[in-house]
Amino acid sequence: MARIPSALVAASGLVGGYGVARWTKKRQLGGAVLAVAGAAAAQQWRERAGGKAAGALTAAYVTAFGASHPLAKKVGAWPAVFGVAGAVALASWAVADRRA
């Protein structure tokens, strides 16, 4: 089975979580998508880069989710979500995926 980059998993969790919440109008479903993808990415980060890196990237993932809310008031919801997803993906690639 092909390895899915953790950067893609993390970015998909942020974008997918927002999309599901927006389209279903059920924030809990979006939160579930966000949490499942975040847990999957964290497991990959731990396997590929170790516990400290996984902790830092998990903190970045949670911070990105929180930061998207005030950022959305300035640039719009989708640009904010894509921006923070891109930032997390870049960090994930730099710390965990580029070694693979």
PDB file of C-alpha atoms in Angstrom:
ATOM      1  CA  MET A   1       0.000   0.000   0.000  1.00  0.00           C
ATOM      2  CA  ALA A   2       1.327   3.438  -0.890  1.00  0.00           C
ATOM      3  CA  ARG A   3       2.273   5.759   1.936  1.00  0.00           C
ATOM      4  CA  ILE A   4       0.062   8.793   2.203  1.00  0.00           C
ATOM      5  CA  PRO A   5       2.100  11.838   3.245  1.00  0.00           C
ATOM      6  CA  SER A   6       1.219  13.089   6.711  1.00  0.00           C
ATOM      7  CA  ALA A   7       1.137  16.595   5.238  1.00  0.00           C
ATOM      8  CA  LEU A   8      -1.787  15.544   3.051  1.00  0.00           C
ATOM      9  CA  VAL A   9      -3.597  13.875   5.960  1.00  0.00           C
ATOM     10  CA  ALA A  10      -3.250  16.951   8.180  1.00  0.00           C
ATOM     11  CA  ALA A  11      -4.257  19.450   5.492  1.00  0.00           C
ATOM     12  CA  SER A  12      -7.203  17.264   4.501  1.00  0.00           C
ATOM     13  CA  GLY A  13      -8.348  17.157   8.112  1.00  0.00           C
ATOM     14  CA  LEU A  14      -8.434  20.931   8.373  1.00  0.00           C
ATOM     15  CA  VAL A  15     -10.073  21.500   4.990  1.00  0.00           C
ATOM     16  CA  GLY A  16     -12.359  18.482   5.244  1.00  0.00           C
ATOM     17  CA  GLY A  17     -13.422  19.267   8.787  1.00  0.00           C
ATOM     18  CA  TYR A  18     -14.457  22.765   7.806  1.00  0.00           C
ATOM     19  CA  GLY A  19     -16.169  21.568   4.638  1.00  0.00           C
ATOM     20  CA  VAL A  20     -18.183  18.903   6.433  1.00  0.00           C
ATOM     21  CA  ALA A  21     -19.220  21.330   9.176  1.00  0.00           C
ATOM     22  CA  ARG A  22     -20.233  23.948   6.647  1.00  0.00           C
ATOM     23  CA  TRP A  23     -22.126  21.706   4.237  1.00  0.00           C
ATOM     24  CA  THR A  24     -23.923  19.570   6.815  1.00  0.00           C
ATOM     25  CA  LYS A  25     -24.459  22.469   9.236  1.00  0.00           C
ATOM     26  CA  LYS A  26     -23.345  20.059  11.964  1.00  0.00           C
ATOM     27  CA  ARG A  27     -20.215  21.307  13.672  1.00  0.00           C
ATOM     28  CA  GLN A  28     -19.818  18.024  15.535  1.00  0.00           C
ATOM     29  CA  LEU A  29     -19.376  16.121  12.272  1.00  0.00           C
ATOM     30  CA  GLY A  30     -16.741  18.580  11.142  1.00  0.00           C
ATOM     31  CA  GLY A  31     -15.038  18.213  14.495  1.00  0.00           C
ATOM     32  CA  ALA A  32     -15.035  14.442  14.100  1.00  0.00           C
ATOM     33  CA  VAL A  33     -13.337  14.721  10.701  1.00  0.00           C
ATOM     34  CA  LEU A  34     -10.810  17.154  12.169  1.00  0.00           C
ATOM     35  CA  ALA A  35     -10.101  14.848  15.129  1.00  0.00           C
ATOM     36  CA  VAL A  36      -9.791  11.613  13.132  1.00  0.00           C
ATOM     37  CA  ALA A  37      -7.436  13.169  10.592  1.00  0.00           C
ATOM     38  CA  GLY A  38      -5.438  14.825  13.363  1.00  0.00           C
ATOM     39  CA  ALA A  39      -5.051  11.527  15.200  1.00  0.00           C
ATOM     40  CA  ALA A  40      -3.993   9.751  12.002  1.00  0.00           C
ATOM     41  CA  ALA A  41      -1.466  12.486  11.199  1.00  0.00           C
ATOM     42  CA  ALA A  42      -0.130  12.430  14.780  1.00  0.00           C
ATOM     43  CA  GLN A  43       0.447   8.691  14.547  1.00  0.00           C
ATOM     44  CA  GLN A  44       2.367   9.158  11.295  1.00  0.00           C
ATOM     45  CA  TRP A  45       4.384  12.010  12.775  1.00  0.00           C
ATOM     46  CA  ARG A  46       5.336   9.871  15.767  1.00  0.00           C
ATOM     47  CA  GLU A  47       6.407   6.969  13.534  1.00  0.00           C
ATOM     48  CA  ARG A  48       8.357   9.131  11.094  1.00  0.00           C
ATOM     49  CA  ALA A  49       9.863  11.851  13.276  1.00  0.00           C
ATOM     50  CA  GLY A  50       9.517  10.823  16.938  1.00  0.00           C
ATOM     51  CA  GLY A  51       7.468  11.893  19.904  1.00  0.00           C
ATOM     52  CA  LYS A  52       8.744  15.446  20.339  1.00  0.00           C
ATOM     53  CA  ALA A  53       8.175  16.290  16.693  1.00  0.00           C
ATOM     54  CA  ALA A  54       4.728  14.676  16.825  1.00  0.00           C
ATOM     55  CA  GLY A  55       3.845  16.784  19.863  1.00  0.00           C
ATOM     56  CA  ALA A  56       5.001  19.978  18.181  1.00  0.00           C
ATOM     57  CA  LEU A  57       3.142  19.195  14.952  1.00  0.00           C
ATOM     58  CA  THR A  58      -0.009  18.264  16.870  1.00  0.00           C
ATOM     59  CA  ALA A  59       0.202  21.589  18.687  1.00  0.00           C
ATOM     60  CA  ALA A  60       0.610  23.319  15.320  1.00  0.00           C
ATOM     61  CA  TYR A  61      -2.455  21.475  13.980  1.00  0.00           C
ATOM     62  CA  VAL A  62      -4.620  22.535  16.939  1.00  0.00           C
ATOM     63  CA  THR A  63      -3.247  26.084  16.830  1.00  0.00           C
ATOM     64  CA  ALA A  64      -3.968  26.297  13.097  1.00  0.00           C
ATOM     65  CA  PHE A  65      -7.563  25.266  13.707  1.00  0.00           C
ATOM     66  CA  GLY A  66      -7.932  27.969  16.368  1.00  0.00           C
ATOM     67  CA  ALA A  67      -6.125  30.595  14.301  1.00  0.00           C
ATOM     68  CA  SER A  68      -8.374  30.016  11.307  1.00  0.00           C
ATOM     69  CA  HIS A  69     -11.324  31.538  13.156  1.00  0.00           C
ATOM     70  CA  PRO A  70      -9.994  35.092  13.687  1.00  0.00           C
ATOM     71  CA  LEU A  71      -8.174  34.924  10.358  1.00  0.00           C
ATOM     72  CA  ALA A  72     -11.485  34.152   8.634  1.00  0.00           C
ATOM     73  CA  LYS A  73     -12.853  37.489   9.820  1.00  0.00           C
ATOM     74  CA  LYS A  74     -10.050  39.241   7.929  1.00  0.00           C
ATOM     75  CA  VAL A  75      -9.699  37.208   4.728  1.00  0.00           C
ATOM     76  CA  GLY A  76     -12.793  35.001   4.545  1.00  0.00           C
ATOM     77  CA  ALA A  77     -13.491  31.473   5.712  1.00  0.00           C
ATOM     78  CA  TRP A  78     -12.118  29.382   2.850  1.00  0.00           C
ATOM     79  CA  PRO A  79      -8.934  31.433   2.355  1.00  0.00           C
ATOM     80  CA  ALA A  80      -8.269  31.169   6.094  1.00  0.00           C
ATOM     81  CA  VAL A  81      -8.793  27.408   6.121  1.00  0.00           C
ATOM     82  CA  PHE A  82      -6.617  26.889   3.042  1.00  0.00           C
ATOM     83  CA  GLY A  83      -3.938  29.155   4.508  1.00  0.00           C
ATOM     84  CA  VAL A  84      -3.652  27.349   7.830  1.00  0.00           C
ATOM     85  CA  ALA A  85      -3.916  23.957   6.106  1.00  0.00           C
ATOM     86  CA  GLY A  86      -1.031  24.933   3.857  1.00  0.00           C
ATOM     87  CA  ALA A  87       1.045  26.075   6.800  1.00  0.00           C
ATOM     88  CA  VAL A  88       0.475  22.806   8.660  1.00  0.00           C
ATOM     89  CA  ALA A  89       1.177  20.788   5.522  1.00  0.00           C
ATOM     90  CA  LEU A  90       4.456  22.632   4.981  1.00  0.00           C
ATOM     91  CA  ALA A  91       5.526  22.096   8.586  1.00  0.00           C
ATOM     92  CA  SER A  92       4.537  18.431   8.403  1.00  0.00           C
ATOM     93  CA  TRP A  93       6.483  17.912   5.201  1.00  0.00           C
ATOM     94  CA  ALA A  94       9.550  19.678   6.579  1.00  0.00           C
ATOM     95  CA  VAL A  95       9.602  17.752   9.852  1.00  0.00           C
ATOM     96  CA  ALA A  96       8.271  14.292   8.953  1.00  0.00           C
ATOM     97  CA  ASP A  97       7.625  13.634   5.270  1.00  0.00           C
ATOM     98  CA  ARG A  98      10.728  14.910   3.537  1.00  0.00           C
ATOM     99  CA  ARG A  99      12.823  12.175   5.148  1.00  0.00           C
ATOM    100  CA  ALA A 100      10.748   9.431   3.515  1.00  0.00           C
TER     101      ALA A 100
END
